[in-house]
Tab-separated table of C-alpha atoms and ligand atoms in Angstrom:
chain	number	residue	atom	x	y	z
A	462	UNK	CA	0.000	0.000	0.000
A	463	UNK	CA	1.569	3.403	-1.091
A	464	UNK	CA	2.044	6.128	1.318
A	465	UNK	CA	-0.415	8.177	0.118
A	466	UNK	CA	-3.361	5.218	-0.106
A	467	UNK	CA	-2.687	4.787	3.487
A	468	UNK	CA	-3.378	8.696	4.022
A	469	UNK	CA	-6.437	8.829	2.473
A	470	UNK	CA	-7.395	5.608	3.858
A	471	UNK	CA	-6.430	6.932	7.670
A	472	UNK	CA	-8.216	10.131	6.810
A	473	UNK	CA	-10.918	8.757	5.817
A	474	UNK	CA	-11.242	6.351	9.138
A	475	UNK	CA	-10.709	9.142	10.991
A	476	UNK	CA	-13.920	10.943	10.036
A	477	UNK	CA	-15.622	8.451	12.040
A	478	UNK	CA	-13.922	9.975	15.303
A	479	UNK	CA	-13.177	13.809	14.649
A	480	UNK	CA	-11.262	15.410	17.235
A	481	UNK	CA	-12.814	18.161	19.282
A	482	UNK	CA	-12.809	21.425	17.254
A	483	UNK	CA	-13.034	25.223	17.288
A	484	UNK	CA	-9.619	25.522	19.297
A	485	UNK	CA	-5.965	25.260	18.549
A	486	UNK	CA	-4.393	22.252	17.229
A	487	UNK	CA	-2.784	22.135	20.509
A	488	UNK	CA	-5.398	22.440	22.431
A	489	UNK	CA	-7.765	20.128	20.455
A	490	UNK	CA	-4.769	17.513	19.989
A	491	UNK	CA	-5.830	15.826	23.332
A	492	UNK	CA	-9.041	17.257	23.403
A	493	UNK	CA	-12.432	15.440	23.968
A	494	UNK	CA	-14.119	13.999	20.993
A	495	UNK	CA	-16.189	15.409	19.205
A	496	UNK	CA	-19.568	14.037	18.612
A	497	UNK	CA	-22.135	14.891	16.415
A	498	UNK	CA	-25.088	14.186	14.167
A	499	UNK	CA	-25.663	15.714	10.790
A	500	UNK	CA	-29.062	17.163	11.002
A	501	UNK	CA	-31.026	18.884	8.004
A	502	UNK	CA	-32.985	21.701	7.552
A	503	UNK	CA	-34.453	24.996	6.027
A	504	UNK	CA	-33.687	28.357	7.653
A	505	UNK	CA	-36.300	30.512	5.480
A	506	UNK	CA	-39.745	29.968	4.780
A	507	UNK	CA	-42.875	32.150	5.168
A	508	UNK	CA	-46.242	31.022	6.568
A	509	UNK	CA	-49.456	32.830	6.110
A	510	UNK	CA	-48.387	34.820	8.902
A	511	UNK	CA	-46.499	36.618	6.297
A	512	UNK	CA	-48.293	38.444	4.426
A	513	UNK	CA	-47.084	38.018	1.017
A	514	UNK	CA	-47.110	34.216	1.678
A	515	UNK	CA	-50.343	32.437	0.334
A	516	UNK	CA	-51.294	28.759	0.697
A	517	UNK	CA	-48.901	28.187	2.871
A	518	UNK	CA	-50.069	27.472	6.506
A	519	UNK	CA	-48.298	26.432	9.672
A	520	UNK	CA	-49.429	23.467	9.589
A	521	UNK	CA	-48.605	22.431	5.742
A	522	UNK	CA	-45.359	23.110	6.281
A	523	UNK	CA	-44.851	21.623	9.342
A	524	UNK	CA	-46.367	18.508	7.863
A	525	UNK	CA	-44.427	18.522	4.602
A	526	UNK	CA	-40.982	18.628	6.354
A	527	UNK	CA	-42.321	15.541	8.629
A	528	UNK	CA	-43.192	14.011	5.601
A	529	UNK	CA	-39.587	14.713	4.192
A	530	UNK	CA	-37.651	13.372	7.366
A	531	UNK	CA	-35.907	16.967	7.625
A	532	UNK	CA	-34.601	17.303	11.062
A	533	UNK	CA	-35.028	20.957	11.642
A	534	UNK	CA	-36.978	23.956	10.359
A	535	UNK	CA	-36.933	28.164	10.818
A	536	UNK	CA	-40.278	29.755	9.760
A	537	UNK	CA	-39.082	32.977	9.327
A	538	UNK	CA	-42.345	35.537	9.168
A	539	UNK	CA	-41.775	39.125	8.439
A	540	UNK	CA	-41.538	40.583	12.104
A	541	UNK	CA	-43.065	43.808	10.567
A	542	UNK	CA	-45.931	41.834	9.924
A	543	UNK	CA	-46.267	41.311	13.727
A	544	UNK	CA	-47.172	44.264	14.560
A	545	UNK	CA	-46.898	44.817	17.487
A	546	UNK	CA	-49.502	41.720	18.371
A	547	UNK	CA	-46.928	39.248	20.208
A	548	UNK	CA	-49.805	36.747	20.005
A	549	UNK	CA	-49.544	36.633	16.060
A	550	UNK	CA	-45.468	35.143	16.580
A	551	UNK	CA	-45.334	32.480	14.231
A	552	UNK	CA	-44.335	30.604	17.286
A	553	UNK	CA	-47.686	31.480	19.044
A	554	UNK	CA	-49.734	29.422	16.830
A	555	UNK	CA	-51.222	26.111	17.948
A	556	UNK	CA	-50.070	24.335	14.770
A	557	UNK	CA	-46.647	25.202	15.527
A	558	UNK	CA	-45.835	21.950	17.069
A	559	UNK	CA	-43.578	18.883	15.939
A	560	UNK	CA	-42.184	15.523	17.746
A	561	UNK	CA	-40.096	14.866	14.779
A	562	UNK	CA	-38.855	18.287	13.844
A	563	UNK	CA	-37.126	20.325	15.778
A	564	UNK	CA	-38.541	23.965	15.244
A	565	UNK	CA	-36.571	26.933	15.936
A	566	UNK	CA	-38.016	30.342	17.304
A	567	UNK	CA	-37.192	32.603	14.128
A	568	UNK	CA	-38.570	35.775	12.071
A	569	UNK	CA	-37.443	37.405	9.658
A	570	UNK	CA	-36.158	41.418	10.592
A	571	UNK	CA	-37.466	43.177	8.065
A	572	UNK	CA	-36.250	46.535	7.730
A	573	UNK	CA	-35.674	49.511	5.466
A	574	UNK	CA	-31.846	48.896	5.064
A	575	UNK	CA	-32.614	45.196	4.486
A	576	UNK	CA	-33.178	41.915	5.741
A	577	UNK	CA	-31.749	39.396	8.170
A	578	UNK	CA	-33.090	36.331	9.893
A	579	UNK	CA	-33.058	36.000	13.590
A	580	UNK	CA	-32.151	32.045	15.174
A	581	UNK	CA	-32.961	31.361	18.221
A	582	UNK	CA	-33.305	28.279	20.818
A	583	UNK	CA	-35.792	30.133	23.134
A	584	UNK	CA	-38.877	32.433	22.530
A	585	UNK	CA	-37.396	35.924	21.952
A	586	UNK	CA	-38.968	39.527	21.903
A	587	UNK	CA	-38.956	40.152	17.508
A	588	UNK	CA	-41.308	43.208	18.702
A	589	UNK	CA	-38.517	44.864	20.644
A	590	UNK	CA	-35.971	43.986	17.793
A	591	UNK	CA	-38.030	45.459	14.889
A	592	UNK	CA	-38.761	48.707	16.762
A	593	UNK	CA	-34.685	49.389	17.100
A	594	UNK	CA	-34.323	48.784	13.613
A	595	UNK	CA	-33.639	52.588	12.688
A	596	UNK	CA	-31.310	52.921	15.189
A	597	UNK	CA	-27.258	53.140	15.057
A	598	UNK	CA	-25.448	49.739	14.350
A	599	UNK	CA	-23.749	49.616	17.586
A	600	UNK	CA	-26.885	50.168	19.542
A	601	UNK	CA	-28.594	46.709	17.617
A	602	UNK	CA	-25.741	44.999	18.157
A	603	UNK	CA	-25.545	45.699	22.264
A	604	UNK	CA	-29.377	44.450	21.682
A	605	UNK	CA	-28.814	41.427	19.921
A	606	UNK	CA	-25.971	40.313	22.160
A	607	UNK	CA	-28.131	40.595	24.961
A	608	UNK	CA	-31.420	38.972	23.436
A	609	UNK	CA	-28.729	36.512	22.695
A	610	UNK	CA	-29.796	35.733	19.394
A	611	UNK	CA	-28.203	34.526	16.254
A	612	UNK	CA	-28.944	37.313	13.540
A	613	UNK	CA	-28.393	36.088	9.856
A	614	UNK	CA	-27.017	38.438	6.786
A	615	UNK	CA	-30.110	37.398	3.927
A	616	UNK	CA	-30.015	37.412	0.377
A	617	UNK	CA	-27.300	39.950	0.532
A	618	UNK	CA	-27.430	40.864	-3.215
A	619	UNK	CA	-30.817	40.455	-4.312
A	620	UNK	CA	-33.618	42.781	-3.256
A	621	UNK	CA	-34.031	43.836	0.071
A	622	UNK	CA	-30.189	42.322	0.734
A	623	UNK	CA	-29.143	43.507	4.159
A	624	UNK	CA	-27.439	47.275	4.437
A	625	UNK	CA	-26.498	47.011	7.564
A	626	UNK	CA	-22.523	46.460	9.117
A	627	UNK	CA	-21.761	42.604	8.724
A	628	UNK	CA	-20.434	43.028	12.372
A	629	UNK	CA	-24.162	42.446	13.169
A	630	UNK	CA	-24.063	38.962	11.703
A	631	UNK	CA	-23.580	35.662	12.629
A	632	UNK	CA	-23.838	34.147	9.399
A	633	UNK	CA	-24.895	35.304	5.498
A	634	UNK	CA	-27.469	33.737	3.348
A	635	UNK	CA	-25.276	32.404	0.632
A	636	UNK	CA	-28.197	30.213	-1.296
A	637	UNK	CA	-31.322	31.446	-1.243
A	638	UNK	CA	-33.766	29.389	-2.940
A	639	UNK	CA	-33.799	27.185	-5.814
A	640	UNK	CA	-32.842	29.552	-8.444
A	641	UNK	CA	-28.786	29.365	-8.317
A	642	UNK	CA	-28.184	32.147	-10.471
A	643	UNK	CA	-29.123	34.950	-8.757
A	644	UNK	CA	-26.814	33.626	-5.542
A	645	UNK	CA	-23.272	34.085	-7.653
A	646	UNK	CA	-22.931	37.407	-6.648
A	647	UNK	CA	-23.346	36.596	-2.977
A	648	UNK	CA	-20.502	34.051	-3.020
A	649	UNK	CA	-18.569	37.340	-3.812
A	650	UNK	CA	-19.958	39.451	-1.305
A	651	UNK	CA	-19.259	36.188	0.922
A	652	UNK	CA	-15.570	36.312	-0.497
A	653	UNK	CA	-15.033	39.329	0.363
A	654	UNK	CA	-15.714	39.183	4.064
A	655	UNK	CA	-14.295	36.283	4.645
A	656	UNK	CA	-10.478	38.133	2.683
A	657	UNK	CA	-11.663	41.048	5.538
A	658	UNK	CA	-10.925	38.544	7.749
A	659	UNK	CA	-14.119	38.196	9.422
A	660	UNK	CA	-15.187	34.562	10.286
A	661	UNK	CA	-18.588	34.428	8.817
A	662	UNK	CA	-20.423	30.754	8.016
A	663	UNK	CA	-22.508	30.716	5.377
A	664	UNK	CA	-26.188	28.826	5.211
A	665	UNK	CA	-28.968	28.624	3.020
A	666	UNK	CA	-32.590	29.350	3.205
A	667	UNK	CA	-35.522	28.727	0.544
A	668	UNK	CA	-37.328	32.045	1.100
A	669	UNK	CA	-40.586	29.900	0.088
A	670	UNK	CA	-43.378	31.797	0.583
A	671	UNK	CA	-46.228	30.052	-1.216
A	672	UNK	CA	-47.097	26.297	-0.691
A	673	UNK	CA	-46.543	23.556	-2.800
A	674	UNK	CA	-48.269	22.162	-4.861
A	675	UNK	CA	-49.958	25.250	-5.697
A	676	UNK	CA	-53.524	25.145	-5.208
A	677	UNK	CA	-54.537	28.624	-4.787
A	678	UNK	CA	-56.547	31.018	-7.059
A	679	UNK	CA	-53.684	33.165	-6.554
A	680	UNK	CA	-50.907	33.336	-8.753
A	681	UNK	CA	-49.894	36.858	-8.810
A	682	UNK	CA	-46.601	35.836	-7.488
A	683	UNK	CA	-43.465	34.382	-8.762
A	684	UNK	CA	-44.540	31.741	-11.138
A	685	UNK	CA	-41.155	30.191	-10.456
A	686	UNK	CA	-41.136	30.264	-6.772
A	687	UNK	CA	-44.653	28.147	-7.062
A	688	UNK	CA	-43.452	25.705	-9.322
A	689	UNK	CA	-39.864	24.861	-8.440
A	690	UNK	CA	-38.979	26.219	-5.020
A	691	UNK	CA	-39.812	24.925	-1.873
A	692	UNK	CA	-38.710	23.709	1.964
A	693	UNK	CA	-35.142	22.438	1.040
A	694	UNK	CA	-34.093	23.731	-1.966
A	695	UNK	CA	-31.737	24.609	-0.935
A	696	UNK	CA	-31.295	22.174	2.532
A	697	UNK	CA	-28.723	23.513	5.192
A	698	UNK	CA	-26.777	20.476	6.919
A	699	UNK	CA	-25.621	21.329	10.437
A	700	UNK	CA	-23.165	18.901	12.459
A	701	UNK	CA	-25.037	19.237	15.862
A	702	UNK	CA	-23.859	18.249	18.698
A	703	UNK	CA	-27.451	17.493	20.284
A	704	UNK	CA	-30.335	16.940	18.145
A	705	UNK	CA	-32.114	20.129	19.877
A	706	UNK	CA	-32.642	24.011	19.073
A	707	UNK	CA	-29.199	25.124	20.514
A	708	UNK	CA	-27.253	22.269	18.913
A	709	UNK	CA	-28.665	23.191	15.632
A	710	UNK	CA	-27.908	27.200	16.488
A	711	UNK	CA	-24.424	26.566	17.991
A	712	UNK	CA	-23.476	24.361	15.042
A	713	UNK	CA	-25.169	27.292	12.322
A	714	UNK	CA	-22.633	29.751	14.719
A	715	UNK	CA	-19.951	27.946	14.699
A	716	UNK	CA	-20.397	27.313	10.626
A	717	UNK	CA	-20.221	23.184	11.222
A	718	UNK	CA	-22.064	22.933	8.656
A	719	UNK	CA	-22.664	23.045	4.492
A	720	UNK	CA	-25.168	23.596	1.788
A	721	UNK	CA	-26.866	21.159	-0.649
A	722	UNK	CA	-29.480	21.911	-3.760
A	723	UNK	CA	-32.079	19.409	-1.682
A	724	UNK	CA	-32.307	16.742	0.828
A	725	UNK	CA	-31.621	14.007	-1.673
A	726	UNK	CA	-28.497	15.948	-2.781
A	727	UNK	CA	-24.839	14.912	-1.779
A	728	UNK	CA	-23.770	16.330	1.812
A	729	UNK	CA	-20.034	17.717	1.471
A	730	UNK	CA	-17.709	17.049	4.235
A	731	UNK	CA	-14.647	19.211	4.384
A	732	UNK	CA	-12.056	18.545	6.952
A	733	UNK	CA	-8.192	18.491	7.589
A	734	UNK	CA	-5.419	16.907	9.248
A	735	UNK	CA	-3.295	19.776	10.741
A	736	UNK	CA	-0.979	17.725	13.062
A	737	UNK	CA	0.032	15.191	10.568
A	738	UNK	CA	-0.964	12.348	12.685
A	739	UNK	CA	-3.028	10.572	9.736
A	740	UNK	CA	-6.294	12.049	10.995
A	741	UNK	CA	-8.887	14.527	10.911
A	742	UNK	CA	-8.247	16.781	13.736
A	743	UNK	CA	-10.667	19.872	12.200
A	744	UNK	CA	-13.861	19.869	10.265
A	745	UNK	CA	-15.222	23.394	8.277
A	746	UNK	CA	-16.219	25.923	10.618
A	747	UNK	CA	-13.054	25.607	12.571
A	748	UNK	CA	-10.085	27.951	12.868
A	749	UNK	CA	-6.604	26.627	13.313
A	750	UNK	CA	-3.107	28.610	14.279
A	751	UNK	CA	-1.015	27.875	10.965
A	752	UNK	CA	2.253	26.609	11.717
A	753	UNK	CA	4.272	27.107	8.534
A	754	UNK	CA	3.854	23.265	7.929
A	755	UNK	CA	2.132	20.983	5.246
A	756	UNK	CA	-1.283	20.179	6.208
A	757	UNK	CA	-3.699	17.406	4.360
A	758	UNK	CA	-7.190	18.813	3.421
A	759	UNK	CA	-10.058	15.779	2.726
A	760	UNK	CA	-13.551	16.403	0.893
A	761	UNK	CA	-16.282	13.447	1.113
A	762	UNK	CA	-19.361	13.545	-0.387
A	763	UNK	CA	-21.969	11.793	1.452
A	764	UNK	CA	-24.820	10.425	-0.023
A	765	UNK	CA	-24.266	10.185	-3.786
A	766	UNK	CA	-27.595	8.173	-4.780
A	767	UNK	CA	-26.898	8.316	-8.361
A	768	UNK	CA	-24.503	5.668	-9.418
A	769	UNK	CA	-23.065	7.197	-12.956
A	770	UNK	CA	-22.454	10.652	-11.638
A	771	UNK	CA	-19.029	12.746	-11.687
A	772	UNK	CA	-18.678	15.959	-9.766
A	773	UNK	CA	-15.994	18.590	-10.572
A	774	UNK	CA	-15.035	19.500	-6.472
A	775	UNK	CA	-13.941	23.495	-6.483
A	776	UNK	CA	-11.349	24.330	-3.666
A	777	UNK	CA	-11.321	28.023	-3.125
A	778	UNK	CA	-8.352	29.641	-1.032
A	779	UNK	CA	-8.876	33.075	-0.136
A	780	UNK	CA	-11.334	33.657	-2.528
A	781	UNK	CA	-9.402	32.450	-5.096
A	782	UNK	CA	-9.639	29.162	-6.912
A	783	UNK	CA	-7.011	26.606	-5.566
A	784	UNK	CA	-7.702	23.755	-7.840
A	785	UNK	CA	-10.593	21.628	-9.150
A	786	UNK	CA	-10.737	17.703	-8.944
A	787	UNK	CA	-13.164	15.372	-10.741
A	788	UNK	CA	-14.807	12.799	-8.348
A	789	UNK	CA	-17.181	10.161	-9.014
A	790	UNK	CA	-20.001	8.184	-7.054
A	791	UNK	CA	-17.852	5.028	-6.385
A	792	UNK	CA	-15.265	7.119	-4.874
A	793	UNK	CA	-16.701	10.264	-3.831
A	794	UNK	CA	-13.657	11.752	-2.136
A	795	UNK	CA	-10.375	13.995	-2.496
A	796	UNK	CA	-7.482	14.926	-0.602
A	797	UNK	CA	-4.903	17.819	-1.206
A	798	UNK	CA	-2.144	19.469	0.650
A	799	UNK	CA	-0.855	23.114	0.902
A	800	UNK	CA	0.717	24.990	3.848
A	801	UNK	CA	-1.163	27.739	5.158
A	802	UNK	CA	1.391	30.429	5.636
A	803	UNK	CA	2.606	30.873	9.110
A	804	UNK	CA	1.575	34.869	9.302
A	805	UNK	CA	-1.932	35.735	8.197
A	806	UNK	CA	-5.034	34.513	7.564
A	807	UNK	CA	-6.322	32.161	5.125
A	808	UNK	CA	-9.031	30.367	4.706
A	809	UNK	CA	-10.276	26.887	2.526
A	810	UNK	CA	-13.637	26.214	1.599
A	811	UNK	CA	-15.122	24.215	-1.419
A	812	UNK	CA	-17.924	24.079	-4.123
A	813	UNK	CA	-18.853	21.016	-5.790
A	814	UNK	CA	-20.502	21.277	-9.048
A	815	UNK	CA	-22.462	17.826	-10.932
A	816	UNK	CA	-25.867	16.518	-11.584
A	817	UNK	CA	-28.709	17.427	-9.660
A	818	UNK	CA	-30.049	14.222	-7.583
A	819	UNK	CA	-34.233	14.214	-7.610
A	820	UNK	CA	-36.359	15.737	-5.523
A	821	UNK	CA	-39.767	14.564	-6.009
A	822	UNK	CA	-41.471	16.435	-3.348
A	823	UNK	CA	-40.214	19.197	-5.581
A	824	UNK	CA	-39.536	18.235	-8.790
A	825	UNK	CA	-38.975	20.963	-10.867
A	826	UNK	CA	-36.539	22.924	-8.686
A	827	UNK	CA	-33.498	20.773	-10.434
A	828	UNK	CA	-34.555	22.554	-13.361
A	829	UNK	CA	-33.360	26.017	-11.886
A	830	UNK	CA	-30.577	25.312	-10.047
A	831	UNK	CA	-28.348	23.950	-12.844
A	832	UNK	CA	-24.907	22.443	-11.567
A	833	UNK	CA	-24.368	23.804	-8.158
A	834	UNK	CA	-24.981	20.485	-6.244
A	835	UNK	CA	-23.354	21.589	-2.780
A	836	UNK	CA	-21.114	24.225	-0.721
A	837	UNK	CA	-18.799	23.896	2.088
A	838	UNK	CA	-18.285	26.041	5.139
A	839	UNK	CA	-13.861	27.204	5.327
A	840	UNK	CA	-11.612	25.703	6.720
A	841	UNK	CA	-10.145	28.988	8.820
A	842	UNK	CA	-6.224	29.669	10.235
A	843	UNK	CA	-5.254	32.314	12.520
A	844	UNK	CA	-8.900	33.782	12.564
A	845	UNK	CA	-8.710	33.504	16.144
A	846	UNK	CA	-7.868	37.119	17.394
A	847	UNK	CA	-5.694	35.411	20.126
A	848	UNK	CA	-3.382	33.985	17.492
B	2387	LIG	ZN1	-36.210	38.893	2.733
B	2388	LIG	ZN1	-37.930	35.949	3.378
């Protein structure tokens, strides 16, 4: 067995027990191991408590995302639509109830300079939060930090994108819905905060706001948002540590997590061995102090369910493209090395590019989101401020 089969083969093994994360090498090198589920979900979606949602109850949605084994869900109302009334919180409503998915308190803060959606594990005050939305940056962030909520950057180049200082953020809406397109220019806007050096995860979110199939006598809306977009299109992965709100939350936070067209699509995994020891010791999300020394990256696709396909996996470093490698279903991994440089920060993330697996709950949304199959969260070194 060559040198480098036995790499891949320890890295690969060593997926199965991934070191604790989030620290320094040398702190994680000994540290407690990490467990973890991956969970899926959708962090955008309108009810009727929206107003410019239509057939699209509690309840239907609630139901359809049972039906679809997804593991979590945000229903993200417009918290202007609130007004005021706390008993018309999505959250409020009798059909907001699952035992199979977990449901996270959300809205959507919907605002003059823009839009962001708020995550959180307990019931928090959206009233409060929309009435400081006029106020100074500095002021909603002393807010947020002490509602202790996670506030999300949304569709940050499409209408409505969010105007306000990404030092509010937690994370940015990379892929919002189905139609792929219109999200290219965010992966630049993403780019570009991530060079800033800010340590922003990315998610996705289907911003469905009218029920599927549709129904209703009204179809004044987007004809392709009724057709081809709905809950999980695109479907956030999180790698939670407990299958409950905050373990989704703390994994979105921490940016443990990746993006795939749908449910049925494949998951990418994106981790590295940083000490050399012939296993994973960091997974995407996680910043690392760069020593000056080789490290080995390793990409997995999980869940390839159609036997013939070939991805093209796109490593980006710094917002620039590292290198592309072809993959296939019978061996749906990489692995690559490069030396983060000692001083400064850099960062590794990946986009994988192939045929769209099928949806049939929604089965014209592969139609509109071409190639783009998934999306990793970086790999980040020195992003800590105390390195
Ligand atoms: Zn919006
Ligand atoms: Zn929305």
């Amino acid at each position: 067995m060559s040198l480098a089969t036995r790499v891949v083969l320890a890295a690969v093994s060593g997926l199965l027990a991934l070191h604790a994360t989030g620290i320094s090498a040398a702190d994680s090198a000994g540290g407690t191991s990490m467990r973890g589920d991956w969970l899926k979900g959708d962090l955008h979606i309108h009810s009727h408590h929206s107003r410019d949602s239509s057939n699209n109850s509690i309840g239907k949605i609630v139901r359809f995302a049972e039906d679809q084994g997804f593991d979590f869900l945000a229903i993200t109302d417009h918290d202007n639509h609130v007004d005021g009334d706390v008993a018309a919180h999505t959250w409020a409503a009798p059909e907001w109830r699952s035992d199979k998915v977990v449901l996270l308190y959300a809205a959507e803060w919907t605002t003059d300079r823009g839009h962001g959606n708020v995550f959180s594990s307990r019931p928090f005050d959206e009233v409060q939060f929309h009435r400081i939305r006029d106020a100074r940056d500095a002021d909603i962030l002393a807010l947020k930090r002490r509602m202790k909520v996670h506030l999300s950057a949304n569709h940050p180049t499409n209408k409505d994108h969010f105007g306000f200082s990404y030092d509010l953020v937690d994370s940015i809406e990379v892929w919002n819905s189905s139609n792929w397109a219109k999200n290219i220019p965010s992966l630049a806007v993403w780019d570009d905060m991530l060079k800033s050096g800010r340590k922003l995860p990315a998610r996705g979110g289907s911003d469905a706001h009218h029920g599927w199939p549709d129904t209703s006598a009204d179809r004044s809306s987007n004809s392709i948002e009724r057709l081809a977009n709905y809950i999980g299109t695109p479907t956030t992965w999180v790698y939670a540590r407990t299958r409950d709100r905050q373990g989704v939350v703390d994994a979105l936070t921490v940016g443990h997590s990746s993006i795939s067209a749908n449910p049925n699509a494949p998951r990418v995994e994106f981790s590295v061995d940083h000490d050399g020891d012939g296993s994973p010791d960091a997974m995407m999300g996680d910043s690392l102090r760069a020593t000056g020394k080789a490290v080995i990256f390793h990409v997995k696709l999980a869940q390839c369910d159609i036997p013939w396909a070939a991805y093209q996996v796109k490593v980006v470093r710094n917002g620039e493209t590292f290198g592309t490698y072809a993959v296939d279903a019978e061996k749906p991994e990489v692995t690559f090395t490069d030396t983060p440089p000692e001083r400064g920060r850099s960062y590794y993330r990946v986009e994988v590019q192939g045929p769209q697996s099928a949806y049939p709950a929604v089965p014209m949304s592969a139609g509109i989101t071409g190639t783009m199959v998934a999306l990793s969260n970086p790999i980040f070194f020195n992003f800590d401020p105390n390195f």
